[in-house]
Amino acid sequence: MATPLVAGLTVAAAAYIGRQAVTTYVKLASAPAGSFFKSSKTFYKGGFQPEMTKREAALILGLRESAGEERIKDAHRRIMVANHPDSGGSSFIAAKVNEAKDILLGKKKPGSMM
């Protein structure tokens, strides 16, 4: 009595595992090369522009151009804690983050040198 039950469960488990293997293979085969195991979050590729724009400032802080003052200050604070020159961060990156905050808050006009 138990033998047919075990055989039936074995066949069902094998079918389920086979189905999952085929589904995974189809996903892998249809994905672009190297994209299957990448993180879902993508980052901006490229360096800084010679003169920072409002769009670039928003990209640096990870916000929308229309973000409110509180969100801008919060994002600035979060990034500066991770990249402050006194704790081993880059002074260049810190300057760019500060410039991005100033542009989004309207304290500095986009594209101006000072």
PDB file of C-alpha atoms in Angstrom:
ATOM      1  CA  MET A   1       0.000   0.000   0.000  1.00  0.00           C
ATOM      2  CA  ALA A   2       2.802   2.426   0.861  1.00  0.00           C
ATOM      3  CA  THR A   3       4.891   1.632  -2.232  1.00  0.00           C
ATOM      4  CA  PRO A   4       2.467   3.167  -4.786  1.00  0.00           C
ATOM      5  CA  LEU A   5       2.108   6.230  -2.561  1.00  0.00           C
ATOM      6  CA  VAL A   6       5.886   6.739  -2.342  1.00  0.00           C
ATOM      7  CA  ALA A   7       6.246   6.168  -6.090  1.00  0.00           C
ATOM      8  CA  GLY A   8       3.528   8.735  -6.803  1.00  0.00           C
ATOM      9  CA  LEU A   9       5.129  11.333  -4.534  1.00  0.00           C
ATOM     10  CA  THR A  10       8.524  10.711  -6.149  1.00  0.00           C
ATOM     11  CA  VAL A  11       7.108  11.232  -9.641  1.00  0.00           C
ATOM     12  CA  ALA A  12       5.304  14.417  -8.521  1.00  0.00           C
ATOM     13  CA  ALA A  13       8.490  15.814  -6.914  1.00  0.00           C
ATOM     14  CA  ALA A  14      10.536  15.013 -10.034  1.00  0.00           C
ATOM     15  CA  ALA A  15       7.963  16.737 -12.241  1.00  0.00           C
ATOM     16  CA  TYR A  16       7.945  19.828 -10.015  1.00  0.00           C
ATOM     17  CA  ILE A  17      11.754  20.062  -9.964  1.00  0.00           C
ATOM     18  CA  GLY A  18      11.875  19.598 -13.733  1.00  0.00           C
ATOM     19  CA  ARG A  19       9.341  22.362 -14.246  1.00  0.00           C
ATOM     20  CA  GLN A  20      11.331  24.746 -12.052  1.00  0.00           C
ATOM     21  CA  ALA A  21      14.536  23.900 -13.922  1.00  0.00           C
ATOM     22  CA  VAL A  22      12.935  24.620 -17.292  1.00  0.00           C
ATOM     23  CA  THR A  23      11.430  27.896 -16.040  1.00  0.00           C
ATOM     24  CA  THR A  24      14.803  29.033 -14.678  1.00  0.00           C
ATOM     25  CA  TYR A  25      16.558  28.087 -17.915  1.00  0.00           C
ATOM     26  CA  VAL A  26      14.064  30.083 -19.991  1.00  0.00           C
ATOM     27  CA  LYS A  27      14.592  33.156 -17.775  1.00  0.00           C
ATOM     28  CA  LEU A  28      18.364  32.788 -18.014  1.00  0.00           C
ATOM     29  CA  ALA A  29      18.322  32.291 -21.783  1.00  0.00           C
ATOM     30  CA  SER A  30      16.090  35.293 -22.465  1.00  0.00           C
ATOM     31  CA  ALA A  31      17.955  37.731 -20.172  1.00  0.00           C
ATOM     32  CA  PRO A  32      20.718  39.939 -21.614  1.00  0.00           C
ATOM     33  CA  ALA A  33      24.232  38.677 -20.957  1.00  0.00           C
ATOM     34  CA  GLY A  34      25.330  39.263 -17.377  1.00  0.00           C
ATOM     35  CA  SER A  35      22.067  40.824 -16.227  1.00  0.00           C
ATOM     36  CA  PHE A  36      20.553  37.801 -14.473  1.00  0.00           C
ATOM     37  CA  PHE A  37      22.641  38.068 -11.316  1.00  0.00           C
ATOM     38  CA  LYS A  38      22.983  41.858 -11.196  1.00  0.00           C
ATOM     39  CA  SER A  39      21.387  43.952  -8.508  1.00  0.00           C
ATOM     40  CA  SER A  40      18.030  45.419  -9.429  1.00  0.00           C
ATOM     41  CA  LYS A  41      19.288  48.932  -8.650  1.00  0.00           C
ATOM     42  CA  THR A  42      21.226  50.523 -11.458  1.00  0.00           C
ATOM     43  CA  PHE A  43      23.527  53.466 -11.058  1.00  0.00           C
ATOM     44  CA  TYR A  44      24.377  56.383 -13.312  1.00  0.00           C
ATOM     45  CA  LYS A  45      27.299  55.511 -15.539  1.00  0.00           C
ATOM     46  CA  GLY A  46      29.660  58.328 -16.326  1.00  0.00           C
ATOM     47  CA  GLY A  47      31.612  61.105 -14.667  1.00  0.00           C
ATOM     48  CA  PHE A  48      30.590  64.541 -13.528  1.00  0.00           C
ATOM     49  CA  GLN A  49      29.678  67.236 -16.032  1.00  0.00           C
ATOM     50  CA  PRO A  50      31.964  70.301 -16.178  1.00  0.00           C
ATOM     51  CA  GLU A  51      29.168  72.511 -14.820  1.00  0.00           C
ATOM     52  CA  MET A  52      26.602  70.858 -12.571  1.00  0.00           C
ATOM     53  CA  THR A  53      22.994  70.983 -13.739  1.00  0.00           C
ATOM     54  CA  LYS A  54      19.881  70.533 -11.646  1.00  0.00           C
ATOM     55  CA  ARG A  55      19.416  67.071 -13.189  1.00  0.00           C
ATOM     56  CA  GLU A  56      22.932  66.002 -12.223  1.00  0.00           C
ATOM     57  CA  ALA A  57      22.443  67.384  -8.712  1.00  0.00           C
ATOM     58  CA  ALA A  58      19.296  65.298  -8.343  1.00  0.00           C
ATOM     59  CA  LEU A  59      21.138  62.199  -9.602  1.00  0.00           C
ATOM     60  CA  ILE A  60      23.956  62.729  -7.101  1.00  0.00           C
ATOM     61  CA  LEU A  61      21.559  62.963  -4.170  1.00  0.00           C
ATOM     62  CA  GLY A  62      19.292  60.209  -5.491  1.00  0.00           C
ATOM     63  CA  LEU A  63      16.244  62.471  -5.568  1.00  0.00           C
ATOM     64  CA  ARG A  64      13.861  64.039  -8.045  1.00  0.00           C
ATOM     65  CA  GLU A  65      14.527  67.574  -9.206  1.00  0.00           C
ATOM     66  CA  SER A  66      11.305  68.670  -7.509  1.00  0.00           C
ATOM     67  CA  ALA A  67      12.162  67.182  -4.087  1.00  0.00           C
ATOM     68  CA  GLY A  68      11.333  69.208  -1.000  1.00  0.00           C
ATOM     69  CA  GLU A  69      13.855  70.940   1.244  1.00  0.00           C
ATOM     70  CA  GLU A  70      13.595  68.335   4.020  1.00  0.00           C
ATOM     71  CA  ARG A  71      14.259  65.429   1.618  1.00  0.00           C
ATOM     72  CA  ILE A  72      17.217  67.244   0.086  1.00  0.00           C
ATOM     73  CA  LYS A  73      18.767  67.916   3.500  1.00  0.00           C
ATOM     74  CA  ASP A  74      18.121  64.329   4.623  1.00  0.00           C
ATOM     75  CA  ALA A  75      19.714  62.847   1.472  1.00  0.00           C
ATOM     76  CA  HIS A  76      22.672  65.233   1.796  1.00  0.00           C
ATOM     77  CA  ARG A  77      23.195  64.275   5.430  1.00  0.00           C
ATOM     78  CA  ARG A  78      22.983  60.541   4.656  1.00  0.00           C
ATOM     79  CA  ILE A  79      25.522  60.748   1.820  1.00  0.00           C
ATOM     80  CA  MET A  80      27.903  63.019   3.736  1.00  0.00           C
ATOM     81  CA  VAL A  81      27.983  60.653   6.719  1.00  0.00           C
ATOM     82  CA  ALA A  82      29.193  57.910   4.379  1.00  0.00           C
ATOM     83  CA  ASN A  83      31.622  60.074   2.359  1.00  0.00           C
ATOM     84  CA  HIS A  84      32.922  62.777   4.715  1.00  0.00           C
ATOM     85  CA  PRO A  85      36.647  63.517   4.245  1.00  0.00           C
ATOM     86  CA  ASP A  86      37.274  63.421   8.018  1.00  0.00           C
ATOM     87  CA  SER A  87      36.182  59.784   8.099  1.00  0.00           C
ATOM     88  CA  GLY A  88      38.147  58.633   5.056  1.00  0.00           C
ATOM     89  CA  GLY A  89      35.893  59.883   2.260  1.00  0.00           C
ATOM     90  CA  SER A  90      36.891  61.846  -0.803  1.00  0.00           C
ATOM     91  CA  SER A  91      36.991  65.644  -0.517  1.00  0.00           C
ATOM     92  CA  PHE A  92      36.099  65.858  -4.229  1.00  0.00           C
ATOM     93  CA  ILE A  93      32.959  63.746  -3.743  1.00  0.00           C
ATOM     94  CA  ALA A  94      32.047  65.757  -0.635  1.00  0.00           C
ATOM     95  CA  ALA A  95      32.382  68.990  -2.619  1.00  0.00           C
ATOM     96  CA  LYS A  96      30.134  67.616  -5.378  1.00  0.00           C
ATOM     97  CA  VAL A  97      27.519  66.486  -2.830  1.00  0.00           C
ATOM     98  CA  ASN A  98      27.565  69.933  -1.192  1.00  0.00           C
ATOM     99  CA  GLU A  99      27.260  71.604  -4.603  1.00  0.00           C
ATOM    100  CA  ALA A 100      24.322  69.342  -5.489  1.00  0.00           C
ATOM    101  CA  LYS A 101      22.542  70.300  -2.253  1.00  0.00           C
ATOM    102  CA  ASP A 102      23.128  74.008  -2.905  1.00  0.00           C
ATOM    103  CA  ILE A 103      21.781  73.770  -6.456  1.00  0.00           C
ATOM    104  CA  LEU A 104      18.641  71.885  -5.449  1.00  0.00           C
ATOM    105  CA  LEU A 105      17.970  74.282  -2.556  1.00  0.00           C
ATOM    106  CA  GLY A 106      18.406  77.268  -4.890  1.00  0.00           C
ATOM    107  CA  LYS A 107      21.448  78.700  -3.068  1.00  0.00           C
ATOM    108  CA  LYS A 108      23.531  78.341  -6.223  1.00  0.00           C
ATOM    109  CA  LYS A 109      22.427  78.621  -9.827  1.00  0.00           C
ATOM    110  CA  PRO A 110      23.032  75.566 -12.060  1.00  0.00           C
ATOM    111  CA  GLY A 111      26.076  76.019 -14.279  1.00  0.00           C
ATOM    112  CA  SER A 112      27.623  78.858 -12.256  1.00  0.00           C
ATOM    113  CA  MET A 113      31.164  78.450 -11.058  1.00  0.00           C
ATOM    114  CA  MET A 114      30.709  80.095  -7.660  1.00  0.00           C
TER     115      MET A 114
END
